[in-house]
Coordinates of C-alpha atoms in Angstrom, one line a residue:
M1 CA 0.0 0.0 0.0
F2 CA 1.2 3.4 -0.8
S3 CA 1.5 6.1 1.9
P4 CA 0.4 9.6 1.1
S5 CA 3.4 11.7 0.1
K6 CA 3.8 15.4 -0.5
D7 CA 6.7 14.8 -3.0
V8 CA 6.0 15.3 -6.7
T9 CA 8.4 14.0 -9.2
T10 CA 9.8 16.5 -11.7
A11 CA 8.7 16.8 -15.2
S12 CA 12.1 15.6 -16.5
H13 CA 11.3 12.2 -15.0
R14 CA 8.1 11.9 -16.9
T15 CA 8.0 9.4 -19.7
H16 CA 5.0 11.0 -21.4
T17 CA 3.8 14.4 -22.3
A18 CA 0.5 16.0 -23.2
I19 CA 0.7 14.9 -26.8
N20 CA -3.0 14.3 -27.3
H21 CA -3.7 17.9 -26.4
A22 CA -1.2 19.6 -28.7
P23 CA -2.3 21.4 -31.9
R24 CA -1.3 19.6 -35.1
V25 CA 0.6 22.3 -36.8
G26 CA 3.4 22.2 -39.3
L27 CA 3.0 18.5 -39.9
I28 CA 5.8 16.7 -41.5
A29 CA 5.1 13.2 -42.7
I30 CA 7.8 10.7 -41.9
R31 CA 7.9 7.6 -44.0
R32 CA 9.9 4.5 -43.0
R33 CA 10.9 1.3 -44.7
L34 CA 10.6 -1.7 -42.3
P35 CA 12.7 -4.9 -42.9
G36 CA 10.9 -7.2 -45.2
R37 CA 8.0 -4.8 -45.7
R38 CA 7.0 -2.6 -48.5
R39 CA 7.2 1.2 -48.0
H40 CA 4.2 2.3 -46.0
G41 CA 2.4 5.6 -45.9
P42 CA 3.1 8.1 -43.1
L43 CA 3.6 6.4 -39.7
I44 CA 3.7 9.5 -37.6
A45 CA 3.5 13.2 -38.2
E46 CA 5.6 15.4 -36.1
S47 CA 5.4 19.2 -35.4
P48 CA 8.3 21.6 -35.3
I49 CA 9.9 22.1 -32.0
N50 CA 11.4 25.6 -31.5
G51 CA 11.0 26.3 -35.1
E52 CA 12.8 23.2 -36.3
P53 CA 11.4 19.7 -37.1
V54 CA 12.3 17.0 -34.6
T55 CA 13.3 14.8 -37.4
S56 CA 12.9 14.5 -41.2
P57 CA 12.3 11.8 -43.7
T58 CA 15.9 11.7 -44.7
S59 CA 17.3 11.5 -41.2
V60 CA 15.8 8.0 -40.5
P61 CA 17.6 4.9 -41.7
D62 CA 15.5 2.5 -43.8
D63 CA 16.5 -0.6 -41.8
L64 CA 14.9 0.2 -38.5
S65 CA 13.6 -2.7 -36.6
L66 CA 10.1 -2.5 -35.2
N67 CA 11.5 -1.9 -31.7
A68 CA 13.7 0.9 -32.9
E69 CA 10.7 2.3 -34.8
I70 CA 8.7 2.5 -31.6
E71 CA 11.6 3.9 -29.6
H72 CA 12.1 6.6 -32.2
L73 CA 8.4 7.4 -32.0
R74 CA 8.6 7.6 -28.2
A75 CA 11.6 9.9 -28.3
A76 CA 10.0 12.2 -30.9
L77 CA 6.7 12.5 -29.0
S78 CA 8.5 13.0 -25.7
A79 CA 10.3 16.0 -27.2
R80 CA 7.0 17.8 -27.6
R81 CA 6.4 20.5 -25.1
S82 CA 3.1 22.6 -25.0
I83 CA 2.1 25.1 -22.5
G84 CA -1.2 25.9 -24.3
F85 CA -3.1 22.7 -23.6
P86 CA -4.2 21.3 -20.2
A87 CA -2.2 18.2 -19.2
A88 CA -0.2 17.9 -16.0
V89 CA 3.4 16.6 -16.4
D90 CA 4.6 16.2 -12.9
I91 CA 3.5 12.7 -11.9
D92 CA 5.6 9.7 -12.9
Y93 CA 3.4 6.8 -13.8
G94 CA 6.3 4.5 -14.5
P95 CA 5.4 2.0 -11.9
V96 CA 2.1 1.4 -13.6
T97 CA 3.3 1.1 -17.2
S98 CA 3.9 -2.6 -17.0
L99 CA 0.1 -3.1 -16.9
F100 CA -0.2 -1.7 -20.4
G101 CA 1.1 -5.0 -21.7
L102 CA -2.2 -6.6 -20.6
L103 CA -5.7 -6.4 -21.8
I104 CA -7.7 -5.0 -18.8
N105 CA -11.3 -4.4 -19.5
N106 CA -13.5 -2.9 -16.8
V107 CA -16.6 -3.8 -18.7
G108 CA -19.9 -2.7 -17.3
D109 CA -20.7 -0.8 -14.1
P110 CA -18.0 -0.5 -11.5
E111 CA -20.1 -2.4 -8.9
T112 CA -20.3 -5.7 -10.8
D113 CA -17.1 -7.7 -11.4
P114 CA -16.8 -9.7 -14.6
D115 CA -15.0 -13.0 -14.8
T116 CA -12.2 -11.6 -16.9
G117 CA -9.2 -9.5 -15.8
H118 CA -10.3 -6.2 -14.4
T119 CA -9.3 -3.4 -11.9
K120 CA -12.8 -2.4 -10.6
A121 CA -11.7 -2.5 -7.0
Y122 CA -9.3 0.3 -7.8
E123 CA -12.0 2.1 -9.9
R124 CA -14.4 2.0 -6.9
E125 CA -11.8 3.5 -4.7
V126 CA -11.2 6.3 -7.2
I127 CA -14.9 7.0 -7.5
D128 CA -15.4 7.0 -3.7
W129 CA -12.5 9.5 -3.3
H130 CA -14.0 11.9 -5.7
A131 CA -17.5 11.4 -4.3
N132 CA -16.1 12.5 -0.9
L133 CA -14.3 15.4 -2.5
F134 CA -17.6 16.6 -4.1
R135 CA -19.5 15.9 -1.0
A136 CA -21.9 13.2 -2.3
P137 CA -24.0 11.6 0.4
S138 CA -22.3 8.4 1.7
D139 CA -25.4 6.4 1.0
D140 CA -26.4 8.0 -2.3
R141 CA -23.5 8.1 -4.8
W142 CA -22.6 6.5 -8.1
G143 CA -20.1 7.0 -10.9
Y144 CA -17.7 5.4 -13.4
L145 CA -14.5 6.1 -15.2
T146 CA -14.9 7.2 -18.8
S147 CA -12.9 7.5 -22.0
G148 CA -12.5 11.3 -21.4
G149 CA -14.3 14.4 -20.3
T150 CA -16.7 14.3 -23.2
E151 CA -18.1 10.9 -22.3
A152 CA -18.3 11.9 -18.6
N153 CA -20.3 15.0 -19.5
Q154 CA -22.4 13.0 -21.9
A155 CA -23.2 10.4 -19.3
A156 CA -24.5 13.1 -17.0
I157 CA -26.6 14.8 -19.6
L158 CA -28.0 11.5 -20.7
L159 CA -29.0 10.7 -17.1
A160 CA -30.6 14.2 -16.8
R161 CA -32.6 13.7 -20.0
D162 CA -33.8 10.3 -18.9
R163 CA -34.9 11.8 -15.5
F164 CA -37.3 14.0 -17.4
A165 CA -38.2 11.6 -20.3
G166 CA -41.4 12.7 -22.0
A167 CA -41.4 16.1 -20.4
N168 CA -39.4 17.9 -23.2
P169 CA -36.5 19.2 -21.1
V170 CA -34.3 22.1 -22.3
L171 CA -30.5 22.2 -22.1
Y172 CA -29.0 25.5 -21.0
Y173 CA -25.3 26.3 -21.3
S174 CA -23.0 29.3 -21.8
Q175 CA -21.4 30.3 -25.0
A176 CA -18.0 29.5 -23.4
T177 CA -18.8 25.8 -22.9
H178 CA -16.6 23.2 -24.5
D179 CA -17.9 21.8 -27.8
W180 CA -18.9 18.5 -26.2
I181 CA -22.2 20.2 -25.3
R182 CA -23.2 20.8 -28.9
K183 CA -22.4 17.2 -29.9
T184 CA -24.3 15.9 -27.0
A185 CA -27.4 18.1 -27.6
S186 CA -27.4 16.8 -31.2
M187 CA -27.0 13.1 -30.2
L188 CA -29.7 13.3 -27.6
N189 CA -32.0 15.5 -29.6
L190 CA -32.3 18.1 -26.8
P191 CA -33.5 21.6 -27.4
E192 CA -30.7 24.0 -26.4
V193 CA -30.4 27.6 -25.3
V194 CA -27.0 29.3 -25.4
I195 CA -26.5 31.9 -22.6
R196 CA -24.3 34.9 -22.9
T197 CA -21.1 35.3 -20.8
D198 CA -19.3 38.3 -19.4
V199 CA -15.9 39.5 -20.6
T200 CA -14.1 36.9 -18.4
G201 CA -16.1 33.9 -19.8
E202 CA -18.4 33.5 -16.7
I203 CA -22.1 32.9 -17.5
D204 CA -24.4 35.9 -17.4
Y205 CA -26.8 35.0 -14.6
D206 CA -29.4 37.6 -15.6
D207 CA -29.5 36.2 -19.1
L208 CA -29.8 32.7 -17.7
R209 CA -32.6 33.7 -15.4
G210 CA -34.5 35.4 -18.2
E211 CA -34.2 32.4 -20.5
L212 CA -35.3 30.0 -17.7
A213 CA -38.3 32.2 -16.9
R214 CA -39.5 32.0 -20.5
R215 CA -39.7 28.2 -20.2
R216 CA -40.7 27.7 -16.5
D217 CA -43.1 24.9 -17.5
R218 CA -40.4 22.7 -18.9
P219 CA -37.6 20.8 -17.1
A220 CA -34.3 22.5 -17.1
I221 CA -30.9 20.9 -17.6
V222 CA -28.2 23.5 -16.8
V223 CA -24.5 23.1 -17.3
A224 CA -22.2 25.2 -15.1
N225 CA -18.6 25.4 -16.1
A226 CA -15.7 24.9 -13.6
G227 CA -13.0 26.1 -15.9
T228 CA -14.0 27.2 -19.5
T229 CA -11.7 26.2 -22.4
V230 CA -10.3 29.7 -23.2
T231 CA -10.3 31.7 -19.9
E232 CA -10.9 29.1 -17.3
A233 CA -13.9 31.0 -16.1
V234 CA -16.0 29.4 -13.4
D235 CA -19.8 29.6 -13.1
D236 CA -21.2 29.7 -9.6
P237 CA -23.4 26.6 -9.1
A238 CA -25.0 28.2 -6.0
R239 CA -26.3 31.2 -8.0
V240 CA -27.6 28.9 -10.7
R241 CA -29.4 26.8 -8.2
R242 CA -30.8 29.9 -6.5
A243 CA -32.2 31.1 -9.8
L244 CA -33.9 27.7 -10.4
S245 CA -35.4 27.8 -6.9
E246 CA -36.7 31.4 -7.1
L247 CA -38.4 30.6 -10.4
A248 CA -40.0 27.5 -8.8
I249 CA -38.5 25.2 -11.5
R250 CA -38.7 21.9 -9.6
N251 CA -37.7 19.6 -12.4
A252 CA -34.1 20.7 -12.8
H253 CA -30.8 19.0 -13.2
L254 CA -27.6 21.1 -12.5
H255 CA -24.5 19.6 -13.9
V256 CA -20.9 20.8 -13.5
D257 CA -18.4 20.4 -16.3
G258 CA -15.2 20.3 -14.1
A259 CA -13.0 18.7 -16.7
L260 CA -10.2 21.2 -16.1
A261 CA -10.8 22.9 -12.7
G262 CA -13.3 20.8 -10.9
V263 CA -10.8 19.0 -8.6
P264 CA -8.5 21.9 -8.0
L265 CA -11.4 24.1 -7.0
A266 CA -12.8 21.5 -4.7
L267 CA -9.4 21.2 -3.0
L268 CA -9.4 24.9 -2.0
P269 CA -9.7 25.0 1.8
D270 CA -12.5 27.6 1.8
R271 CA -14.3 25.9 -1.1
P272 CA -15.4 29.2 -2.7
V273 CA -17.3 27.3 -5.5
A274 CA -20.1 25.0 -4.3
I275 CA -19.4 21.8 -6.3
D276 CA -21.5 20.0 -3.8
L277 CA -23.4 16.9 -4.7
G278 CA -25.2 16.9 -1.3
G279 CA -27.6 19.7 -2.1
V280 CA -26.4 22.1 -4.9
V281 CA -25.4 20.1 -8.0
D282 CA -26.7 16.8 -9.4
S283 CA -23.6 15.6 -11.3
V284 CA -20.0 16.4 -11.9
A285 CA -17.6 15.4 -14.7
I286 CA -13.8 15.6 -14.7
S287 CA -10.9 14.7 -17.0
S288 CA -8.1 12.5 -15.7
H289 CA -5.5 13.5 -18.2
K290 CA -5.7 17.2 -17.3
F291 CA -5.1 17.7 -13.6
Y292 CA -3.8 14.1 -12.9
G293 CA -1.9 13.9 -16.2
T294 CA -2.7 10.2 -16.8
T295 CA -0.9 8.7 -19.9
V296 CA -4.2 7.8 -21.5
P297 CA -7.2 10.1 -22.0
G298 CA -9.8 9.5 -19.4
G299 CA -12.5 11.0 -17.2
L300 CA -14.9 10.4 -14.4
V301 CA -18.6 11.2 -13.8
V302 CA -20.1 11.3 -10.3
T303 CA -23.7 11.7 -9.4
R304 CA -26.3 10.4 -6.9
R305 CA -27.5 6.9 -7.2
S306 CA -31.0 8.0 -6.6
L307 CA -30.9 9.9 -9.9
Q308 CA -29.4 7.0 -12.0
R309 CA -31.5 5.1 -14.5
A310 CA -31.9 1.4 -13.9
A311 CA -29.0 -0.7 -15.1
R312 CA -29.5 -3.7 -17.4
R313 CA -28.0 -7.1 -16.6
I314 CA -25.8 -8.3 -19.5
S315 CA -25.5 -12.0 -19.3
Y316 CA -22.5 -12.6 -21.5
T317 CA -20.4 -10.1 -19.5
A318 CA -21.9 -11.1 -16.2
T319 CA -22.3 -7.4 -15.3
T320 CA -24.8 -4.7 -15.1
D321 CA -24.2 -1.9 -17.5
S322 CA -25.5 1.7 -17.5
T323 CA -22.3 3.2 -18.9
I324 CA -22.1 4.6 -22.4
S325 CA -18.9 2.9 -23.5
G326 CA -19.4 -0.6 -22.0
S327 CA -15.8 -1.7 -22.3
R328 CA -13.5 0.6 -20.4
C329 CA -9.8 1.0 -19.8
G330 CA -8.7 -0.9 -16.6
Q331 CA -5.2 0.7 -16.6
L332 CA -6.8 4.2 -16.2
A333 CA -8.3 3.1 -12.9
V334 CA -4.9 2.0 -11.6
Q335 CA -3.2 5.2 -12.7
M336 CA -5.8 7.4 -11.0
W337 CA -5.7 5.2 -7.9
Y338 CA -1.9 5.5 -7.9
A339 CA -1.9 9.3 -8.1
L340 CA -4.4 9.5 -5.3
R341 CA -2.5 7.1 -3.0
L342 CA 0.9 8.5 -3.9
L343 CA 0.0 12.1 -3.0
G344 CA -3.2 12.1 -1.0
E345 CA -5.6 15.1 -0.8
D346 CA -2.9 17.4 0.8
G347 CA -0.4 16.5 -1.9
H348 CA -2.8 17.3 -4.7
R349 CA -3.9 20.5 -3.0
E350 CA -0.2 21.6 -2.9
R351 CA 0.2 20.7 -6.7
A352 CA -2.8 23.0 -7.5
E353 CA -1.4 25.9 -5.4
R354 CA 2.0 25.6 -7.0
A355 CA 0.3 25.7 -10.4
R356 CA -1.6 28.9 -9.4
E357 CA 1.7 30.5 -8.3
T358 CA 3.2 29.8 -11.7
A359 CA 0.1 31.3 -13.3
R360 CA 0.4 34.4 -11.2
F361 CA 4.0 34.6 -12.2
A362 CA 3.1 34.2 -15.9
H363 CA 0.5 37.0 -15.7
S364 CA 2.9 39.4 -14.0
L365 CA 5.7 38.6 -16.4
L366 CA 3.6 39.2 -19.5
A367 CA 2.3 42.4 -18.0
S368 CA 5.9 43.5 -17.4
V369 CA 6.7 43.4 -21.1
G370 CA 3.5 45.3 -21.9
W371 CA 1.6 42.4 -23.4
P372 CA -2.1 42.6 -22.6
A373 CA -2.9 39.6 -20.4
W374 CA -5.6 38.5 -17.9
R375 CA -6.2 35.8 -15.4
N376 CA -9.4 34.8 -13.6
V377 CA -9.3 34.1 -9.8
H378 CA -7.9 30.7 -8.9
A379 CA -7.1 29.9 -12.5
F380 CA -4.1 28.0 -14.0
T381 CA -4.9 29.8 -17.2
V382 CA -3.5 33.1 -18.4
Y383 CA -5.1 34.5 -21.6
F384 CA -3.7 37.3 -23.7
T385 CA -3.6 39.0 -27.0
T386 CA -2.5 36.4 -29.6
P387 CA 1.2 36.7 -30.4
P388 CA 2.7 36.1 -33.9
P389 CA 2.2 32.6 -35.3
P390 CA 5.8 31.5 -34.9
I391 CA 5.6 32.1 -31.2
S392 CA 2.2 30.3 -30.9
R393 CA 3.6 27.3 -32.7
R394 CA 6.8 27.2 -30.7
Y395 CA 5.1 27.0 -27.4
G396 CA 2.0 25.1 -28.5
L397 CA -0.4 28.0 -27.5
S398 CA -4.1 27.6 -28.0
N399 CA -5.5 30.4 -30.1
A400 CA -9.2 31.2 -29.9
D401 CA -11.5 33.5 -32.0
G402 CA -11.3 37.2 -31.3
G403 CA -7.5 37.4 -31.2
I404 CA -7.1 35.7 -27.8
S405 CA -4.6 33.0 -26.9
H406 CA -3.8 31.3 -23.6
L407 CA -1.2 29.3 -21.8
I408 CA -2.2 26.9 -19.0
C409 CA 0.2 26.5 -16.0
M410 CA -0.7 22.9 -15.3
P411 CA 1.4 21.1 -12.6
G412 CA 4.8 20.6 -14.1
V413 CA 4.9 23.7 -16.2
T414 CA 8.0 25.6 -15.2
R415 CA 8.9 29.3 -14.7
Q416 CA 11.7 28.8 -17.2
Q417 CA 9.1 28.0 -19.9
I418 CA 7.2 31.1 -19.0
E419 CA 10.3 33.2 -19.1
A420 CA 11.3 31.9 -22.5
L421 CA 7.8 32.8 -23.9
A422 CA 7.9 36.3 -22.3
A423 CA 11.4 36.9 -23.7
D424 CA 10.2 36.0 -27.3
I425 CA 7.2 38.3 -26.9
A426 CA 9.4 41.0 -25.6
T427 CA 11.6 40.7 -28.7
V428 CA 8.5 41.1 -30.9
R429 CA 7.6 44.3 -29.0
G430 CA 11.2 45.5 -29.3
T431 CA 11.5 45.8 -25.5
E432 CA 14.3 44.5 -23.3
Q433 CA 14.2 40.9 -22.0
P434 CA 11.9 40.7 -19.0
S435 CA 13.2 40.2 -15.5
P436 CA 11.0 38.5 -12.8
S437 CA 12.0 41.3 -10.4
R438 CA 10.5 44.1 -12.6
G439 CA 7.4 45.8 -11.5
V440 CA 4.0 45.0 -13.1
R441 CA 2.0 47.8 -14.5
R442 CA -1.8 47.7 -14.3
L443 CA -3.5 46.5 -17.5
V444 CA -6.8 47.5 -18.8
P445 CA -8.5 45.0 -21.2
V446 CA -8.7 46.4 -24.7
A447 CA -11.0 43.8 -26.2
Q448 CA -13.8 41.7 -25.2
L449 CA -14.4 38.1 -26.1
P450 CA -16.9 37.5 -28.8
L451 CA -20.5 37.1 -27.7
A452 CA -22.9 34.7 -29.3
A453 CA -26.2 36.4 -29.9
D454 CA -28.2 33.4 -31.2
R455 CA -31.0 31.7 -29.2
T456 CA -32.5 28.3 -30.0

């Protein structure tokens, strides 16, 4: 058994990086000739690093063995560094990697164990840990590990729709919500209403209240964001619940998309955001590969069992199954369990606070070189005026509509990376190289994020 530890391994010891989150820019196809095989099409595509390709078609011998091919791929992918996409890089999952040589299928619901190899005991512990974090009643909680944040959110909205089957529920979400919401509304054939946001990306509560009031006779499914994609804005679940109560909308489901910031916010000692399954919200979704930095994409949904639809018994898997995916990655359960046992609640709270300190540093440093930048309270994210394309590509920044980019100071992102970005931006502006000791001048936002005006 692992004892909780406050130590976090450094990023240099990580054997993986946030590859799945990086933008596919400047792709260079690399063709190989394998022994005894005809020449294949592109095996991998690699992006430039610091303005130069990691490798090129002419730099790879034709007689690579399969093992050498995989090792070359590993090295090339490990060289990628992005500070624009949310994936922690400070936890070493090396002790768990041997399990990836096995097929481990956590098929069906976590509570029922199949006869095949599985890790559901670890999954149940992970679910229970997060149910405690989000204050779910001890006798009324349910959840499962998913393929990612999208499936976790979809599972919650599917549950909400089924709660109000036949009553024509309406889905409400802000214009800053991740694109999973539009796919889900289409898949479930749910009427949807897009709510405006303020300049920071937080939902406009007056607009939400007005739209809810127009449809008081219909069940409401409301999505509150705990960390929007561009600005890491946070919607206040307590204010949303209050609006529902004051409008006497009794048939309502309040879901929190906490893919990025759900866990870090819940770890704050004063809990300023009420992600509380005991009386405020009805379901929560998170991503595992963001805050925990798991080496495979994953997610988790937690809700109250009393809201869950009845699960069907599947005879040939010997399990009940109310999940969307059915077959699920057993290695993910062990990775998440490992991260929780290794560090404990205090260790993860410290990880989150160090990341916020790095974000405060990044905001101050960009301001010191005169580059318009903003940061929401408690956020890992700093968003700013989009720099020239070469800089965006070099650091893997995420660029949104309206001339806004962001960097995300996930656990493992270093001050040296931030200093390098600020130095390049300072060069663009023709100013001197920034110093962390320089004073920070007050910035006034010069542009607002685009607002969606449509209503459906």
